[in-house]
Amino acid sequence: MKTIPENGQNHADILKEMQAYGGQDVNYKEAKTWSLVYHLNEEHTDFLKQAYGLYFSENALNPMAFKSLKRFETDVVNMTASMFHGDANAVGTITSGGTESCLLPVLTYRDMAKAKRKLPIKPEMIVPESVHVAWSKAAKYFGVKIIYAPLKEDFRVDVEAVRKLINRRTILIVGSAPSYPHGVIDPIAELSLIAQQNDIPLHVDACLGGFLLPFIEKNGVRLPEFDFRLPGVTSISADVHKYGFAAKGASTLIYRSMDYMKHQFFVHEDWPGGVFASPALLGTRPGGSFAAAWAAMHALGEDGYRENAKQIMDITQKLQTGINQIEGLAVMGKPDMSVFAYRSTDEDLNIFAVGDQLEKQGWHVDRLQRPEGLHVMVVPGHAKIIDQYLTDIEAAVQAVRKNPDLATAGNAAMYGMIAKLPFRGMIKKEVLKMMEDLYSPKGAMPMDNGENPWSVRVMAKIMQRLGKSKRVKK
Ligand SMILES: *Cc1c(COP(=O)(O)O)cnc(C)c1O
C-alpha cells in the first residue's frame, strides 16, 4: 500500500508526475467529450483560477469571519433568484454542487411536513422517471420513499399520473428543467397547479438548465415557463458549475421565501465545540468556489450568457439536423435545450454498436437505457467539431450496417444486455461489488482497453449465472 513519502519532494517533479497521469483522461479540450466538463475557453478558465486563488484558503463555514464570502453568497443567490423571477422574498444558499442542491430540498420539505402536520409515518415524494439520480440518493439518505411517475411519449412527465400518485404522505413533487437524459422541460405549469391545489411543495431541478434556459428565452425563443413566475414552484436548484461556467463546486438552491428555507437550517446549541449553526450540508465550505461563481457571473454578464446560449443552441441545431439526416437515427423527443439523446429507428441498427465505433474514433460516449440511445450535451467548444462528429457518426453507422455482428461484440453486447436484463437486483449487487473493488486498498483502476469495468464484471457474472441455471435445469 502506498504511504506518504518519507521526504517531501520537489514541486516541479510532483507537478510533472501529476500532469503525466492526466495523459489517459478523456480529452475535453479538443471537445471529444459530451458530458462532465463545461469548458468555455482557456482565457475564462485562467480568470476563474485567479478568482478561485484569491479566496483559496477562506472558509464560508463562518460567514461572520469571512464577510467577503457571505457577500459572494448573497450576491450569487440574489442574481440567480432574480434570473428566475423570484420576488424580494426569495432566499437561498450556495451549495457544493447539483447533488447537494437536490439532497437538501428533500430534507427541508420532509422536516417542513414534520413541523406543519404530524409527520407522515412514511413520507413520499413524487418525481418523473427521468429525474436525476441525485433524487433517489436523497430518498435513500433521508428516508423518504421515492415514487416514480411515468413519462409520456414526448419524454415529459405524465401530469395525470402525478396527480393520481398524490396522497397524504406526499411531501414533495419534483419536475426537471430540463431532464438530463432527454433535455425536455417537464410540464411545470401543470405541476404547479396541482401542487397548489394539494398544498404540496414543488421543486424544479434546473441544475442543468438553470443557467441556460433564461438566456435562450431572452434571445427570443419561446420556452415553457418553469420558474417562480409559476406560483406553485417553491424552490429551484441551478448549477453555476454547469452552464454558469464557474469552477466546480458551486451550485445554487433558491427558495421562494424563508418560510421554506428555514427548515433547512441546522443548529446544535449544546456542542462542546460551541453553538454550531449551518445553512446547508457541508461544514467547511470552500471560499474559492464561492469566489469563482461570483466572478464567472460578473465576467460573463447577461450579454455573455446570451451570446453563449446563442452559440450553444446553434451548434445543437446543426447536430440535431445532421443526426436526423442520417438514415436509421433520430433525436429522441423535442429537446428544449442543448442536451439530448439520439436512437436507432432501424431494428437492424444497434445504437450501442454505433457508440462503440465512435469510441474507436476517440469520442467519449455516454449511453442511455430505456430507451437505448447515445447522449449529447453541447458546450461552445463543440463548434469546431460539428462536421467531424457527424461524419464519424455516419461512418459508425455504415460500419455497423456492414457488420451487424458488432452488436453482439464488445461493449455493445454488454450495454445492450444490461439495459434489457430483467434481473435488476443482480445488476445492482454486481455493481456494488465492483464499487468495493474500485475502493479497495488496491483501488483497482478502470481497464486500459476502454472497456467499462463494471459492465465487464456484470456481464461475466450474468454469463456465469445463466450457465449455472442451465446446468441446474439439465
Ligand atoms: C448534473 C445534475 C444534477 C447533479 O449535479 P452534480 O453537480 O453532478 O452533483 C442534478 N440534476 C440535474 C438535472 C443535473 O443535470
Short mmCIF file of C-alpha atoms and ligand atoms in Angstrom, two decimals:
data_model
loop_
_atom_site.label_atom_id
_atom_site.label_comp_id
_atom_site.label_asym_id
_atom_site.label_seq_id
_atom_site.Cartn_x
_atom_site.Cartn_y
_atom_site.Cartn_z
CA MET A 1 0.00 0.00 0.00
CA LYS A 2 1.26 3.48 -0.79
CA THR A 3 2.44 5.59 2.11
CA ILE A 4 3.23 9.28 2.42
CA PRO A 5 6.76 9.77 1.04
CA GLU A 6 9.28 9.97 3.83
CA ASN A 7 10.79 13.13 2.44
CA GLY A 8 8.97 15.92 0.76
CA GLN A 9 9.53 16.10 -2.96
CA ASN A 10 10.41 18.81 -5.39
CA HIS A 11 7.39 20.82 -6.57
CA ALA A 12 8.35 20.68 -10.24
CA ASP A 13 8.76 16.90 -10.15
CA ILE A 14 5.43 16.46 -8.42
CA LEU A 15 3.62 18.60 -10.95
CA LYS A 16 5.28 16.79 -13.82
CA GLU A 17 4.23 13.43 -12.47
CA MET A 18 0.67 14.63 -11.88
CA GLN A 19 0.42 16.02 -15.37
CA ALA A 20 1.54 12.70 -16.82
CA TYR A 21 -1.30 10.90 -15.05
CA GLY A 22 -3.74 13.09 -16.97
CA GLY A 23 -2.47 11.72 -20.26
CA GLN A 24 -5.06 8.94 -20.29
CA ASP A 25 -8.01 11.12 -19.31
CA VAL A 26 -10.82 11.91 -21.72
CA ASN A 27 -9.99 14.80 -23.99
CA TYR A 28 -12.37 17.65 -23.21
CA LYS A 29 -10.11 20.39 -24.53
CA GLU A 30 -10.50 19.09 -28.05
CA ALA A 31 -14.23 18.78 -27.41
CA LYS A 32 -14.20 14.96 -27.59
CA THR A 33 -16.46 14.65 -24.56
CA TRP A 34 -20.22 15.08 -24.30
CA SER A 35 -20.50 15.34 -20.53
CA LEU A 36 -18.63 16.07 -17.30
CA VAL A 37 -16.79 19.25 -18.27
CA TYR A 38 -18.34 22.64 -19.02
CA HIS A 39 -15.34 24.34 -20.52
CA LEU A 40 -15.72 27.77 -22.10
CA ASN A 41 -12.18 28.68 -23.15
CA GLU A 42 -8.67 28.88 -21.73
CA GLU A 43 -8.88 32.60 -21.03
CA HIS A 44 -12.05 32.19 -18.97
CA THR A 45 -10.54 29.21 -17.12
CA ASP A 46 -7.41 31.20 -16.25
CA PHE A 47 -9.58 34.00 -14.95
CA LEU A 48 -11.58 31.56 -12.80
CA LYS A 49 -8.35 30.16 -11.37
CA GLN A 50 -7.29 33.68 -10.36
CA ALA A 51 -10.64 34.38 -8.73
CA TYR A 52 -10.55 30.98 -7.01
CA GLY A 53 -6.99 31.62 -5.88
CA LEU A 54 -7.90 34.93 -4.23
CA TYR A 55 -10.10 33.05 -1.77
CA PHE A 56 -8.30 29.71 -1.87
CA SER A 57 -8.00 29.32 1.92
CA GLU A 58 -11.08 31.17 3.07
CA ASN A 59 -13.89 29.20 4.66
CA ALA A 60 -17.57 30.07 4.39
CA LEU A 61 -18.32 27.88 7.40
CA ASN A 62 -18.24 31.07 9.41
CA PRO A 63 -19.80 33.95 7.49
CA MET A 64 -19.04 36.37 10.31
CA ALA A 65 -15.33 35.65 9.97
CA PHE A 66 -15.37 35.90 6.18
CA LYS A 67 -17.79 38.64 5.27
CA SER A 68 -16.40 38.55 1.75
CA LEU A 69 -17.74 35.04 1.23
CA LYS A 70 -21.12 35.89 2.73
CA ARG A 71 -21.28 38.76 0.29
CA PHE A 72 -20.45 36.48 -2.65
CA GLU A 73 -23.10 34.04 -1.49
CA THR A 74 -25.78 36.71 -1.07
CA ASP A 75 -24.95 38.22 -4.46
CA VAL A 76 -24.90 34.88 -6.27
CA VAL A 77 -28.20 33.89 -4.65
CA ASN A 78 -29.83 37.24 -5.48
CA MET A 79 -28.60 37.24 -9.09
CA THR A 80 -29.86 33.69 -9.53
CA ALA A 81 -33.19 34.36 -7.81
CA SER A 82 -33.90 37.39 -9.98
CA MET A 83 -32.94 35.43 -13.09
CA PHE A 84 -35.74 33.03 -12.03
CA HIS A 85 -38.22 35.87 -11.43
CA GLY A 86 -38.16 35.45 -7.68
CA ASP A 87 -39.51 38.43 -5.73
CA ALA A 88 -37.94 40.31 -2.85
CA ASN A 89 -38.66 37.39 -0.52
CA ALA A 90 -36.53 34.87 -2.45
CA VAL A 91 -33.65 33.37 -0.46
CA GLY A 92 -31.11 30.62 -0.94
CA THR A 93 -27.66 29.20 -0.42
CA ILE A 94 -24.65 28.30 -2.50
CA THR A 95 -24.05 24.56 -2.33
CA SER A 96 -21.19 22.30 -3.37
CA GLY A 97 -22.97 21.07 -6.49
CA GLY A 98 -26.17 19.86 -8.05
CA THR A 99 -26.33 16.81 -5.84
CA GLU A 100 -26.32 18.89 -2.66
CA SER A 101 -28.93 21.18 -4.25
CA CYS A 102 -31.15 18.12 -4.77
CA LEU A 103 -30.43 16.42 -1.44
CA LEU A 104 -31.31 19.43 0.68
CA PRO A 105 -34.86 20.11 -0.57
CA VAL A 106 -35.82 16.55 0.37
CA LEU A 107 -34.59 17.11 3.90
CA THR A 108 -36.14 20.57 4.04
CA TYR A 109 -39.60 19.55 2.85
CA ARG A 110 -39.59 16.39 4.95
CA ASP A 111 -38.90 18.45 8.06
CA MET A 112 -41.35 21.12 6.97
CA ALA A 113 -44.04 18.46 6.73
CA LYS A 114 -43.00 17.25 10.15
CA ALA A 115 -43.32 20.76 11.57
CA LYS A 116 -46.59 21.63 9.86
CA ARG A 117 -48.55 18.45 10.24
CA LYS A 118 -47.87 15.25 12.04
CA LEU A 119 -45.03 13.65 10.12
CA PRO A 120 -46.46 11.03 7.85
CA ILE A 121 -45.10 7.70 9.02
CA LYS A 122 -43.61 7.07 5.60
CA PRO A 123 -43.06 10.35 3.74
CA GLU A 124 -43.15 10.11 -0.04
CA MET A 125 -42.02 12.29 -2.93
CA ILE A 126 -43.23 12.08 -6.49
CA VAL A 127 -40.65 12.50 -9.26
CA PRO A 128 -40.57 11.91 -13.02
CA GLU A 129 -38.96 8.64 -14.10
CA SER A 130 -36.35 10.78 -15.90
CA VAL A 131 -35.38 12.75 -12.79
CA HIS A 132 -31.67 12.94 -11.95
CA VAL A 133 -30.31 10.12 -9.76
CA ALA A 134 -29.40 12.65 -7.09
CA TRP A 135 -33.08 12.45 -6.07
CA SER A 136 -33.00 8.74 -5.44
CA LYS A 137 -29.82 9.28 -3.47
CA ALA A 138 -31.70 11.88 -1.42
CA ALA A 139 -34.55 9.44 -0.88
CA LYS A 140 -32.10 6.85 0.39
CA TYR A 141 -30.20 9.27 2.62
CA PHE A 142 -33.25 10.89 4.18
CA GLY A 143 -35.67 8.00 4.42
CA VAL A 144 -38.24 9.38 2.00
CA LYS A 145 -39.93 6.94 -0.35
CA ILE A 146 -39.41 7.91 -3.98
CA ILE A 147 -42.38 7.37 -6.26
CA TYR A 148 -41.63 7.48 -9.98
CA ALA A 149 -44.27 8.94 -12.28
CA PRO A 150 -44.14 7.64 -15.85
CA LEU A 151 -43.21 9.77 -18.86
CA LYS A 152 -45.39 10.42 -21.84
CA GLU A 153 -44.32 9.75 -25.44
CA ASP A 154 -42.58 13.13 -25.55
CA PHE A 155 -40.43 12.16 -22.52
CA ARG A 156 -42.15 14.73 -20.27
CA VAL A 157 -43.73 13.53 -17.06
CA ASP A 158 -47.35 12.43 -17.22
CA VAL A 159 -49.06 15.03 -15.04
CA GLU A 160 -52.24 12.97 -14.68
CA ALA A 161 -50.13 10.14 -13.30
CA VAL A 162 -48.51 12.53 -10.82
CA ARG A 163 -51.94 13.72 -9.73
CA LYS A 164 -53.05 10.16 -9.06
CA LEU A 165 -49.94 9.38 -7.04
CA ILE A 166 -50.54 12.23 -4.58
CA ASN A 167 -51.69 11.14 -1.14
CA ARG A 168 -51.47 12.40 2.43
CA ARG A 169 -47.91 11.11 2.74
CA THR A 170 -46.66 13.21 -0.19
CA ILE A 171 -44.18 15.85 1.00
CA LEU A 172 -42.76 16.97 -2.35
CA ILE A 173 -43.25 16.95 -6.12
CA VAL A 174 -40.24 17.38 -8.42
CA GLY A 175 -40.04 18.40 -12.07
CA SER A 176 -36.94 18.93 -14.23
CA ALA A 177 -35.98 21.88 -16.42
CA PRO A 178 -34.77 20.08 -18.35
CA SER A 179 -34.34 16.38 -17.64
CA TYR A 180 -30.79 15.12 -18.02
CA PRO A 181 -31.50 12.14 -20.30
CA HIS A 182 -33.70 13.78 -22.94
CA GLY A 183 -33.30 17.52 -22.38
CA VAL A 184 -37.02 18.25 -22.19
CA ILE A 185 -38.70 20.53 -19.67
CA ASP A 186 -41.43 18.77 -17.68
CA PRO A 187 -44.87 20.45 -17.75
CA ILE A 188 -44.01 22.63 -14.76
CA ALA A 189 -47.06 24.91 -15.18
CA GLU A 190 -49.40 21.94 -14.78
CA LEU A 191 -47.37 20.53 -11.91
CA SER A 192 -47.51 23.96 -10.29
CA LEU A 193 -51.28 23.89 -10.48
CA ILE A 194 -51.69 20.50 -8.84
CA ALA A 195 -49.02 21.34 -6.27
CA GLN A 196 -51.01 24.40 -5.26
CA GLN A 197 -54.32 22.57 -5.27
CA ASN A 198 -52.89 19.98 -2.91
CA ASP A 199 -50.72 22.35 -0.90
CA ILE A 200 -47.57 20.36 -1.64
CA PRO A 201 -44.17 21.97 -2.34
CA LEU A 202 -42.88 21.79 -5.92
CA HIS A 203 -39.14 21.80 -6.58
CA VAL A 204 -37.80 22.44 -10.08
CA ASP A 205 -34.49 20.72 -10.76
CA ALA A 206 -32.85 23.22 -13.10
CA CYS A 207 -29.34 22.09 -12.18
CA LEU A 208 -28.65 21.58 -15.87
CA GLY A 209 -30.78 24.27 -17.50
CA GLY A 210 -30.80 26.96 -14.83
CA PHE A 211 -28.00 29.00 -16.36
CA LEU A 212 -29.01 28.39 -19.96
CA LEU A 213 -32.81 28.41 -20.35
CA PRO A 214 -33.30 32.01 -19.10
CA PHE A 215 -30.86 33.25 -21.74
CA ILE A 216 -32.35 31.17 -24.55
CA GLU A 217 -35.62 32.83 -23.60
CA LYS A 218 -34.00 36.28 -23.56
CA ASN A 219 -32.71 35.53 -27.05
CA GLY A 220 -36.32 35.42 -28.18
CA VAL A 221 -37.12 31.70 -28.10
CA ARG A 222 -40.44 30.82 -26.52
CA LEU A 223 -39.98 28.23 -23.78
CA PRO A 224 -42.47 26.80 -21.34
CA GLU A 225 -42.26 28.66 -18.01
CA PHE A 226 -40.51 26.75 -15.28
CA ASP A 227 -39.52 29.26 -12.59
CA PHE A 228 -41.03 31.42 -9.83
CA ARG A 229 -43.45 33.00 -12.32
CA LEU A 230 -45.46 29.86 -11.61
CA PRO A 231 -46.97 30.29 -8.15
CA GLY A 232 -46.72 26.62 -7.17
CA VAL A 233 -42.93 26.49 -7.61
CA THR A 234 -41.41 26.68 -4.13
CA SER A 235 -37.73 26.08 -4.91
CA ILE A 236 -35.26 25.77 -7.80
CA SER A 237 -31.78 24.26 -8.00
CA ALA A 238 -29.32 25.55 -10.62
CA ASP A 239 -25.65 24.68 -11.04
CA VAL A 240 -23.27 27.55 -11.59
CA HIS A 241 -20.60 24.94 -12.31
CA LYS A 242 -22.50 23.72 -15.36
CA TYR A 243 -23.79 26.32 -17.86
CA GLY A 244 -22.91 29.11 -15.42
CA PHE A 245 -19.28 28.34 -16.39
CA ALA A 246 -17.91 28.66 -12.85
CA ALA A 247 -15.33 26.45 -11.15
CA LYS A 248 -16.51 23.05 -9.97
CA GLY A 249 -18.03 23.01 -6.52
CA ALA A 250 -20.73 25.66 -6.98
CA SER A 251 -24.47 25.29 -7.31
CA THR A 252 -27.41 27.29 -6.01
CA LEU A 253 -30.57 26.33 -4.18
CA ILE A 254 -33.19 29.09 -4.23
CA TYR A 255 -36.44 29.09 -2.23
CA ARG A 256 -39.46 31.28 -2.86
CA SER A 257 -39.21 32.52 0.72
CA MET A 258 -37.73 31.88 4.14
CA ASP A 259 -40.94 30.04 5.08
CA TYR A 260 -39.41 27.07 3.28
CA MET A 261 -35.67 27.54 3.67
CA LYS A 262 -35.82 27.88 7.46
CA HIS A 263 -36.46 24.14 7.64
CA GLN A 264 -33.08 23.53 6.02
CA PHE A 265 -31.02 25.18 8.75
CA PHE A 266 -29.18 23.10 11.31
CA VAL A 267 -28.33 24.29 14.82
CA HIS A 268 -26.74 22.38 17.66
CA GLU A 269 -26.65 24.57 20.73
CA ASP A 270 -25.01 22.14 23.17
CA TRP A 271 -21.88 21.08 21.28
CA PRO A 272 -18.78 21.34 23.48
CA GLY A 273 -17.09 22.96 20.47
CA GLY A 274 -19.54 25.85 20.73
CA VAL A 275 -23.00 26.69 19.48
CA PHE A 276 -22.99 25.47 15.90
CA ALA A 277 -25.18 26.69 13.05
CA SER A 278 -25.04 25.60 9.43
CA PRO A 279 -27.21 26.57 6.46
CA ALA A 280 -26.50 23.62 4.16
CA LEU A 281 -24.85 20.19 4.04
CA LEU A 282 -21.15 20.95 4.34
CA GLY A 283 -19.17 22.08 7.34
CA THR A 284 -16.13 23.70 5.78
CA ARG A 285 -17.32 25.49 2.65
CA PRO A 286 -14.64 26.30 0.06
CA GLY A 287 -14.21 30.05 -0.43
CA GLY A 288 -12.59 29.54 -3.81
CA SER A 289 -15.65 28.09 -5.46
CA PHE A 290 -17.88 30.84 -4.00
CA ALA A 291 -15.46 33.45 -5.36
CA ALA A 292 -15.22 31.80 -8.79
CA ALA A 293 -19.02 31.56 -9.06
CA TRP A 294 -19.34 35.25 -8.28
CA ALA A 295 -16.54 36.06 -10.71
CA ALA A 296 -17.99 33.95 -13.53
CA MET A 297 -21.38 35.65 -13.30
CA HIS A 298 -19.76 39.10 -13.36
CA ALA A 299 -17.30 38.24 -16.12
CA LEU A 300 -19.94 36.84 -18.47
CA GLY A 301 -22.83 39.12 -17.59
CA GLU A 302 -26.21 38.81 -19.22
CA ASP A 303 -24.77 39.59 -22.65
CA GLY A 304 -22.08 36.94 -22.27
CA TYR A 305 -24.56 34.28 -21.17
CA ARG A 306 -26.88 35.24 -24.02
CA GLU A 307 -24.08 35.05 -26.55
CA ASN A 308 -23.05 31.63 -25.22
CA ALA A 309 -26.65 30.46 -25.28
CA LYS A 310 -26.95 31.51 -28.90
CA GLN A 311 -23.77 29.73 -29.89
CA ILE A 312 -24.67 26.61 -27.93
CA MET A 313 -28.14 26.45 -29.47
CA ASP A 314 -26.74 26.99 -32.99
CA ILE A 315 -24.40 24.04 -32.50
CA THR A 316 -27.27 21.99 -31.07
CA GLN A 317 -29.46 22.76 -34.06
CA LYS A 318 -26.75 21.73 -36.50
CA LEU A 319 -26.02 18.50 -34.66
CA GLN A 320 -29.70 17.57 -34.41
CA THR A 321 -30.36 18.31 -38.07
CA GLY A 322 -27.29 16.34 -39.07
CA ILE A 323 -28.18 13.35 -36.90
CA ASN A 324 -31.80 13.29 -38.09
CA GLN A 325 -30.50 13.23 -41.67
CA ILE A 326 -28.55 10.05 -41.08
CA GLU A 327 -30.74 7.16 -42.11
CA GLY A 328 -31.65 5.00 -39.16
CA LEU A 329 -31.02 7.63 -36.48
CA ALA A 330 -33.34 10.11 -34.82
CA VAL A 331 -33.17 12.59 -31.96
CA MET A 332 -35.45 11.49 -29.11
CA GLY A 333 -38.42 13.78 -28.49
CA LYS A 334 -38.20 17.55 -28.94
CA PRO A 335 -35.42 18.72 -26.64
CA ASP A 336 -35.83 22.23 -25.18
CA MET A 337 -32.12 22.98 -25.00
CA SER A 338 -28.63 21.72 -25.71
CA VAL A 339 -28.90 18.30 -24.07
CA PHE A 340 -30.44 15.45 -26.00
CA ALA A 341 -30.22 11.82 -26.98
CA TYR A 342 -30.49 10.02 -30.29
CA ARG A 343 -31.53 6.49 -31.01
CA SER A 344 -31.79 3.98 -33.79
CA THR A 345 -35.05 3.89 -35.72
CA ASP A 346 -33.98 0.78 -37.53
CA GLU A 347 -34.28 -2.62 -35.90
CA ASP A 348 -31.11 -3.80 -37.61
CA LEU A 349 -29.01 -0.90 -36.43
CA ASN A 350 -27.71 -1.34 -32.89
CA ILE A 351 -27.16 2.09 -31.34
CA PHE A 352 -24.68 0.81 -28.75
CA ALA A 353 -22.57 -0.67 -31.55
CA VAL A 354 -22.59 2.79 -33.15
CA GLY A 355 -21.37 4.10 -29.78
CA ASP A 356 -18.51 1.58 -29.76
CA GLN A 357 -17.41 2.73 -33.21
CA LEU A 358 -17.49 6.36 -32.08
CA GLU A 359 -15.32 5.48 -29.13
CA LYS A 360 -12.80 3.97 -31.51
CA GLN A 361 -12.67 7.41 -33.14
CA GLY A 362 -11.71 8.91 -29.78
CA TRP A 363 -15.13 10.20 -28.68
CA HIS A 364 -16.20 9.76 -25.09
CA VAL A 365 -19.71 8.41 -25.46
CA ASP A 366 -22.46 8.28 -22.83
CA ARG A 367 -25.13 5.61 -23.24
CA LEU A 368 -28.75 5.82 -22.23
CA GLN A 369 -31.05 2.94 -21.37
CA ARG A 370 -34.84 2.69 -21.59
CA PRO A 371 -34.95 3.58 -24.42
CA GLU A 372 -31.43 2.92 -25.62
CA GLY A 373 -29.56 5.85 -27.05
CA LEU A 374 -26.43 7.96 -27.14
CA HIS A 375 -26.27 11.21 -25.24
CA VAL A 376 -25.13 14.69 -26.22
CA MET A 377 -24.52 17.76 -24.08
CA VAL A 378 -23.29 20.72 -26.08
CA VAL A 379 -20.73 23.31 -24.97
CA PRO A 380 -19.27 26.17 -27.05
CA GLY A 381 -16.12 24.14 -27.78
CA HIS A 382 -18.17 21.76 -29.92
CA ALA A 383 -18.46 24.46 -32.62
CA LYS A 384 -15.20 23.24 -34.12
CA ILE A 385 -16.11 19.55 -34.27
CA ILE A 386 -19.70 19.55 -35.58
CA ASP A 387 -18.79 18.21 -39.01
CA GLN A 388 -16.22 15.79 -37.68
CA TYR A 389 -18.71 14.30 -35.23
CA LEU A 390 -21.44 13.95 -37.84
CA THR A 391 -19.01 12.37 -40.29
CA ASP A 392 -17.86 9.94 -37.63
CA ILE A 393 -21.46 9.00 -36.71
CA GLU A 394 -22.20 8.41 -40.38
CA ALA A 395 -19.12 6.21 -40.70
CA ALA A 396 -20.01 4.38 -37.48
CA VAL A 397 -23.50 3.66 -38.80
CA GLN A 398 -22.04 2.34 -42.06
CA ALA A 399 -19.59 0.12 -40.19
CA VAL A 400 -22.36 -1.37 -38.04
CA ARG A 401 -24.62 -1.92 -41.05
CA LYS A 402 -21.81 -3.69 -42.85
CA ASN A 403 -21.00 -5.81 -39.87
CA PRO A 404 -24.14 -6.41 -37.75
CA ASP A 405 -22.12 -8.79 -35.55
CA LEU A 406 -20.69 -5.67 -33.90
CA ALA A 407 -23.96 -5.53 -31.98
CA THR A 408 -23.08 -8.76 -30.21
CA ALA A 409 -19.43 -7.86 -29.60
CA GLY A 410 -17.54 -5.66 -27.17
CA ASN A 411 -19.29 -3.07 -25.09
CA ALA A 412 -22.42 -3.01 -27.26
CA ALA A 413 -23.34 -6.54 -26.24
CA MET A 414 -22.84 -5.75 -22.59
CA TYR A 415 -24.70 -2.48 -22.53
CA GLY A 416 -27.49 -4.00 -24.58
CA MET A 417 -27.84 -6.95 -22.29
CA ILE A 418 -27.55 -4.90 -19.12
CA ALA A 419 -30.18 -2.46 -20.36
CA LYS A 420 -32.63 -5.25 -21.10
CA LEU A 421 -31.85 -7.77 -18.40
CA PRO A 422 -34.81 -8.42 -16.14
CA PHE A 423 -32.70 -9.22 -13.05
CA ARG A 424 -32.16 -5.64 -11.88
CA GLY A 425 -31.30 -6.77 -8.36
CA MET A 426 -28.42 -8.82 -9.67
CA ILE A 427 -27.06 -5.87 -11.63
CA LYS A 428 -27.21 -3.71 -8.54
CA LYS A 429 -25.46 -6.37 -6.49
CA GLU A 430 -22.66 -6.80 -9.01
CA VAL A 431 -22.14 -3.08 -9.43
CA LEU A 432 -21.93 -2.75 -5.66
CA LYS A 433 -19.23 -5.42 -5.64
CA MET A 434 -17.41 -3.56 -8.39
CA MET A 435 -17.52 -0.44 -6.20
CA GLU A 436 -15.90 -2.44 -3.42
CA ASP A 437 -13.12 -3.37 -5.85
CA LEU A 438 -12.69 0.18 -7.04
CA TYR A 439 -12.44 1.47 -3.48
CA SER A 440 -10.46 -1.42 -2.09
CA PRO A 441 -6.96 -0.69 -0.75
CA LYS A 442 -5.56 -1.57 -4.16
CA GLY A 443 -8.02 0.80 -5.76
CA ALA A 444 -8.50 -1.28 -8.91
CA MET A 445 -8.21 1.09 -11.85
CA PRO A 446 -10.62 1.19 -14.78
CA MET A 447 -9.48 -1.04 -17.61
CA ASP A 448 -6.91 0.18 -20.11
CA ASN A 449 -8.66 -1.36 -23.09
CA GLY A 450 -11.51 1.13 -22.85
CA GLU A 451 -13.99 -1.39 -21.53
CA ASN A 452 -16.17 -0.30 -18.70
CA PRO A 453 -15.08 -2.35 -15.68
CA TRP A 454 -18.49 -2.68 -14.14
CA SER A 455 -20.17 -3.77 -17.33
CA VAL A 456 -17.44 -6.36 -17.85
CA ARG A 457 -17.93 -7.60 -14.34
CA VAL A 458 -21.71 -7.67 -14.53
CA MET A 459 -21.61 -9.48 -17.85
CA ALA A 460 -19.16 -12.07 -16.60
CA LYS A 461 -21.43 -12.71 -13.66
CA ILE A 462 -24.54 -12.89 -15.78
CA MET A 463 -22.92 -15.39 -18.12
CA GLN A 464 -21.82 -17.44 -15.15
CA ARG A 465 -25.33 -17.41 -13.64
CA LEU A 466 -27.01 -18.19 -16.91
CA GLY A 467 -24.57 -21.02 -17.40
CA LYS A 468 -25.27 -22.32 -13.93
CA SER A 469 -29.03 -22.14 -14.19
CA LYS A 470 -28.89 -24.01 -17.48
CA ARG A 471 -26.82 -26.69 -15.85
CA VAL A 472 -29.27 -26.91 -12.97
CA LYS A 473 -32.18 -27.31 -15.34
CA LYS A 474 -30.45 -30.15 -17.14
C1 LIG B 1 -25.92 17.46 -13.01
C2 LIG B 1 -27.28 17.36 -12.48
C3 LIG B 1 -27.53 17.14 -11.11
C4 LIG B 1 -26.41 16.82 -10.13
O1 LIG B 1 -25.42 17.76 -10.16
P1 LIG B 1 -23.92 17.47 -9.72
O2 LIG B 1 -23.30 18.80 -9.81
O3 LIG B 1 -23.37 16.48 -10.71
O4 LIG B 1 -23.92 16.93 -8.35
C5 LIG B 1 -28.84 17.14 -10.70
N1 LIG B 1 -29.85 17.32 -11.55
C6 LIG B 1 -29.66 17.51 -12.87
C7 LIG B 1 -30.83 17.71 -13.77
C8 LIG B 1 -28.37 17.53 -13.38
O5 LIG B 1 -28.15 17.68 -14.69
#
